[in-house]
CSV table of C-alpha atoms and ligand atoms in Angstrom, one decimal:
chain,number,residue,atom,x,y,z
A,1,UNK,CA,0.0,0.0,0.0
A,2,UNK,CA,1.2,3.5,-0.7
A,3,UNK,CA,2.9,5.3,2.1
A,4,UNK,CA,1.3,8.5,3.4
A,5,UNK,CA,4.0,10.5,5.2
A,6,UNK,CA,4.7,13.9,6.7
A,7,UNK,CA,8.2,15.0,7.3
A,8,UNK,CA,9.3,17.7,9.7
A,9,UNK,CA,12.7,19.4,10.0
A,10,UNK,CA,14.2,22.8,10.4
A,11,UNK,CA,15.6,24.5,7.4
A,12,UNK,CA,19.2,23.3,7.1
A,13,UNK,CA,18.5,19.9,8.7
A,14,UNK,CA,19.1,18.0,5.4
A,15,UNK,CA,15.4,17.5,4.7
A,16,UNK,CA,15.7,18.2,1.0
A,17,UNK,CA,18.3,15.4,0.5
A,18,UNK,CA,16.3,13.0,2.6
A,19,UNK,CA,13.0,13.8,0.8
A,20,UNK,CA,14.6,13.0,-2.5
A,21,UNK,CA,15.8,9.7,-1.1
A,22,UNK,CA,12.4,8.8,0.6
A,23,UNK,CA,10.3,9.6,-2.5
A,24,UNK,CA,12.5,7.4,-4.6
A,25,UNK,CA,12.5,4.6,-1.9
A,26,UNK,CA,8.8,4.6,-1.3
A,27,UNK,CA,7.7,5.7,-4.7
A,28,UNK,CA,5.5,8.4,-3.2
A,29,UNK,CA,4.6,11.8,-4.6
A,30,UNK,CA,6.8,14.5,-3.0
A,31,UNK,CA,4.6,17.5,-2.1
A,32,UNK,CA,6.8,20.4,-1.0
A,33,UNK,CA,4.7,23.5,-0.2
A,34,UNK,CA,7.9,25.7,-0.3
A,35,UNK,CA,8.6,24.4,-3.8
A,36,UNK,CA,5.0,25.0,-4.9
A,37,UNK,CA,5.0,28.6,-3.6
A,38,UNK,CA,8.4,29.4,-5.1
A,39,UNK,CA,7.2,28.1,-8.5
A,40,UNK,CA,4.0,30.2,-8.1
A,41,UNK,CA,6.1,33.3,-7.2
A,42,UNK,CA,8.4,32.7,-10.2
A,43,UNK,CA,5.4,32.4,-12.6
A,44,UNK,CA,3.7,35.4,-11.1
A,45,UNK,CA,0.3,33.8,-10.2
A,46,UNK,CA,-2.0,35.5,-7.7
A,47,UNK,CA,-0.9,33.0,-5.1
A,48,UNK,CA,2.7,33.6,-5.9
A,49,UNK,CA,2.5,37.3,-5.6
A,50,UNK,CA,0.7,37.0,-2.3
A,51,UNK,CA,3.2,34.3,-1.1
A,52,UNK,CA,6.3,36.3,-1.9
A,53,UNK,CA,6.1,38.9,0.8
A,54,UNK,CA,5.6,36.2,3.5
A,55,UNK,CA,8.4,34.1,2.2
A,56,UNK,CA,10.8,37.0,1.9
A,57,UNK,CA,10.2,37.8,5.6
A,58,UNK,CA,10.5,34.2,6.7
A,59,UNK,CA,6.9,34.2,7.9
A,60,UNK,CA,4.1,31.7,7.4
A,61,UNK,CA,1.2,32.2,5.0
A,62,UNK,CA,-2.3,32.1,6.4
A,63,UNK,CA,-3.6,28.6,7.2
A,64,UNK,CA,-6.6,28.8,5.0
A,65,UNK,CA,-4.5,29.6,2.0
A,66,UNK,CA,-2.1,26.8,2.6
A,67,UNK,CA,-4.8,24.2,3.3
A,68,UNK,CA,-6.4,25.2,-0.1
A,69,UNK,CA,-3.1,24.7,-1.9
A,70,UNK,CA,-2.5,21.3,-0.4
A,71,UNK,CA,-6.0,20.1,-0.8
A,72,UNK,CA,-5.9,20.8,-4.5
A,73,UNK,CA,-2.7,18.9,-4.9
A,74,UNK,CA,-3.9,15.9,-2.8
A,75,UNK,CA,-7.0,15.7,-5.0
A,76,UNK,CA,-4.8,14.8,-8.1
A,77,UNK,CA,-5.0,11.1,-9.0
A,78,UNK,CA,-1.3,10.3,-8.6
A,79,UNK,CA,-1.6,10.8,-4.8
A,80,UNK,CA,-4.3,8.2,-4.4
A,81,UNK,CA,-2.2,5.7,-6.4
A,82,UNK,CA,1.3,6.4,-5.1
A,83,UNK,CA,0.9,8.0,-1.6
A,84,UNK,CA,2.6,11.1,-0.6
A,85,UNK,CA,5.5,12.6,1.3
A,86,UNK,CA,4.4,16.0,2.6
A,87,UNK,CA,7.3,18.4,3.1
A,88,UNK,CA,6.8,21.8,4.7
A,89,UNK,CA,3.1,21.1,5.5
A,90,UNK,CA,1.6,21.1,8.0
A,91,UNK,CA,3.5,23.7,9.9
A,92,UNK,CA,0.7,24.7,12.4
A,93,UNK,CA,-1.8,22.8,14.5
A,94,UNK,CA,-4.8,24.0,12.5
A,95,UNK,CA,-3.0,22.9,9.3
A,96,UNK,CA,-2.4,19.4,10.9
A,97,UNK,CA,-6.1,19.2,11.9
A,98,UNK,CA,-7.3,20.2,8.4
A,99,UNK,CA,-4.9,17.7,6.8
A,100,UNK,CA,-6.0,14.8,8.9
A,101,UNK,CA,-9.6,15.6,8.2
A,102,UNK,CA,-8.8,15.4,4.5
A,103,UNK,CA,-6.7,12.3,4.3
A,104,UNK,CA,-5.3,9.5,6.4
A,105,UNK,CA,-1.7,10.1,7.4
A,106,UNK,CA,0.3,7.0,8.3
A,107,UNK,CA,3.2,8.6,10.1
A,108,UNK,CA,4.9,11.9,10.7
A,109,UNK,CA,8.7,11.8,10.8
A,110,UNK,CA,10.7,14.4,12.7
A,111,UNK,CA,14.2,14.8,11.2
A,112,UNK,CA,15.7,16.4,14.3
A,113,UNK,CA,18.7,18.7,14.2
A,114,UNK,CA,19.1,21.2,17.0
A,115,UNK,CA,18.5,24.9,16.4
A,116,UNK,CA,22.1,26.0,17.1
A,117,UNK,CA,23.4,23.5,14.6
A,118,UNK,CA,21.1,24.5,11.7
A,119,UNK,CA,21.7,28.2,12.5
A,120,UNK,CA,25.5,27.7,12.1
A,121,UNK,CA,25.0,25.7,8.9
A,122,UNK,CA,22.8,28.4,7.3
A,123,UNK,CA,25.1,31.2,8.3
A,124,UNK,CA,28.1,29.3,6.9
A,125,UNK,CA,26.2,28.8,3.6
A,126,UNK,CA,26.2,32.6,3.2
A,127,UNK,CA,23.2,32.8,0.8
A,128,UNK,CA,21.8,36.2,0.1
A,129,UNK,CA,18.3,35.2,1.5
A,130,UNK,CA,19.9,33.7,4.6
A,131,UNK,CA,20.6,36.8,6.6
A,132,UNK,CA,20.8,36.4,10.4
A,133,UNK,CA,17.5,38.2,10.7
A,134,UNK,CA,15.6,36.0,8.3
A,135,UNK,CA,17.2,32.8,9.7
A,136,UNK,CA,16.1,34.0,13.1
A,137,UNK,CA,12.5,34.7,11.9
A,138,UNK,CA,12.2,31.2,10.3
A,139,UNK,CA,13.6,29.5,13.5
A,140,UNK,CA,11.2,31.5,15.7
A,141,UNK,CA,8.2,30.5,13.5
A,142,UNK,CA,9.4,26.9,13.7
A,143,UNK,CA,9.7,27.0,17.5
A,144,UNK,CA,6.3,28.9,18.0
A,145,UNK,CA,4.2,27.0,15.5
A,146,UNK,CA,5.8,23.9,14.1
A,147,UNK,CA,7.2,22.4,17.3
A,148,UNK,CA,3.7,22.3,18.7
A,149,UNK,CA,2.5,20.7,15.5
A,150,UNK,CA,5.1,17.9,15.9
A,151,UNK,CA,3.8,17.4,19.5
A,152,UNK,CA,0.3,17.2,18.1
A,153,UNK,CA,1.3,14.2,16.0
A,154,UNK,CA,3.1,12.6,19.0
A,155,UNK,CA,-0.2,13.0,21.0
A,156,UNK,CA,-1.9,11.0,18.2
A,157,UNK,CA,0.8,8.4,18.5
A,158,UNK,CA,1.8,9.0,14.9
A,159,UNK,CA,5.3,10.5,15.3
A,160,UNK,CA,8.8,9.1,15.0
A,161,UNK,CA,11.8,11.3,15.7
A,162,UNK,CA,15.1,10.6,13.9
A,163,UNK,CA,18.5,12.0,14.8
A,164,UNK,CA,19.3,14.1,11.6
A,165,UNK,CA,23.0,14.5,12.4
A,166,UNK,CA,25.4,12.2,10.5
A,167,UNK,CA,26.3,11.1,7.0
A,168,UNK,CA,23.3,11.4,4.6
A,169,UNK,CA,23.3,7.7,3.9
A,170,UNK,CA,23.4,6.9,7.6
A,171,UNK,CA,20.4,9.2,8.2
A,172,UNK,CA,18.5,7.6,5.3
A,173,UNK,CA,19.0,4.2,6.9
A,174,UNK,CA,17.7,5.5,10.2
A,175,UNK,CA,14.6,6.9,8.4
A,176,UNK,CA,13.7,3.8,6.5
A,177,UNK,CA,14.3,1.6,9.6
A,178,UNK,CA,12.0,3.8,11.7
A,179,UNK,CA,9.3,4.2,9.0
A,180,UNK,CA,9.2,0.5,8.1
A,181,UNK,CA,9.0,-0.5,11.7
A,182,UNK,CA,5.9,1.7,12.1
A,183,UNK,CA,4.3,0.9,8.8
A,184,UNK,CA,4.9,-2.8,9.1
A,185,UNK,CA,4.8,-5.2,6.1
A,186,UNK,CA,1.7,-3.8,4.3
B,201,AMP,P1,10.1,26.0,2.9
B,201,AMP,O1,10.9,25.9,1.6
B,201,AMP,O2,9.3,24.8,3.2
B,201,AMP,O3,10.9,26.5,4.0
B,201,AMP,O4,9.0,27.2,2.6
B,201,AMP,C1,9.4,28.5,2.2
B,201,AMP,C2,8.4,29.5,2.7
B,201,AMP,O5,7.1,29.2,2.2
B,201,AMP,C3,8.1,29.5,4.2
B,201,AMP,O6,9.1,30.3,4.9
B,201,AMP,C4,6.8,30.1,4.3
B,201,AMP,O7,6.8,31.5,4.1
B,201,AMP,C5,6.1,29.5,3.1
B,201,AMP,N1,5.4,28.2,3.5
B,201,AMP,C6,5.7,27.0,3.0
B,201,AMP,N2,4.9,26.1,3.6
B,201,AMP,C7,4.1,26.7,4.4
B,201,AMP,C8,3.0,26.3,5.3
B,201,AMP,N3,2.7,25.0,5.4
B,201,AMP,N4,2.4,27.3,6.0
B,201,AMP,C9,2.7,28.5,5.9
B,201,AMP,N5,3.7,29.0,5.1
B,201,AMP,C10,4.4,28.1,4.3
């Protein structure tokens, strides 16, 4: 049966690399809300124009906008067939509640790398959009809204936390071991 997964991780935790691996491994559809919004901004759609100011400030878009975006994507037929790996959504408890009312989620995976570690990594990268202020905004939004969302999945007994520090292949092995243990041999 198709895997229906959510992945959490701070920016700089190596989530992009692991999402590539996991979508290949499980054959699921990778749904990255950040990628969708950046594509919308690049093509100048109404959503993209609206999203850009939030993204540039490191702030979250309103929940109702994001739930609409994700619902539309989940309705496409590939998702029912292949399952999904949601990346960047949900980021707030209301988003998580809306998601779980729309579809069944098998498991949420928290790719855990401490705040200090990702802050140092992002500063070392030195990208123009990674100023200390924006990095601080994003980490503050994560702490205030996404950490409680992770706890919400834990309360539902649908969370595994993986240590995200280490070689990418080592982290990949940890992820599949934890996911397979929870999903069983379906
Ligand atoms: P990401 O690449 O996942 O870090 O997303 C980039 C930016 O898109 C975020 O900093 C937010 O401004 C916006 N964004 C992406 N996903 C969400 C979401 N689930 N809720 C609110 N804003 C989001």
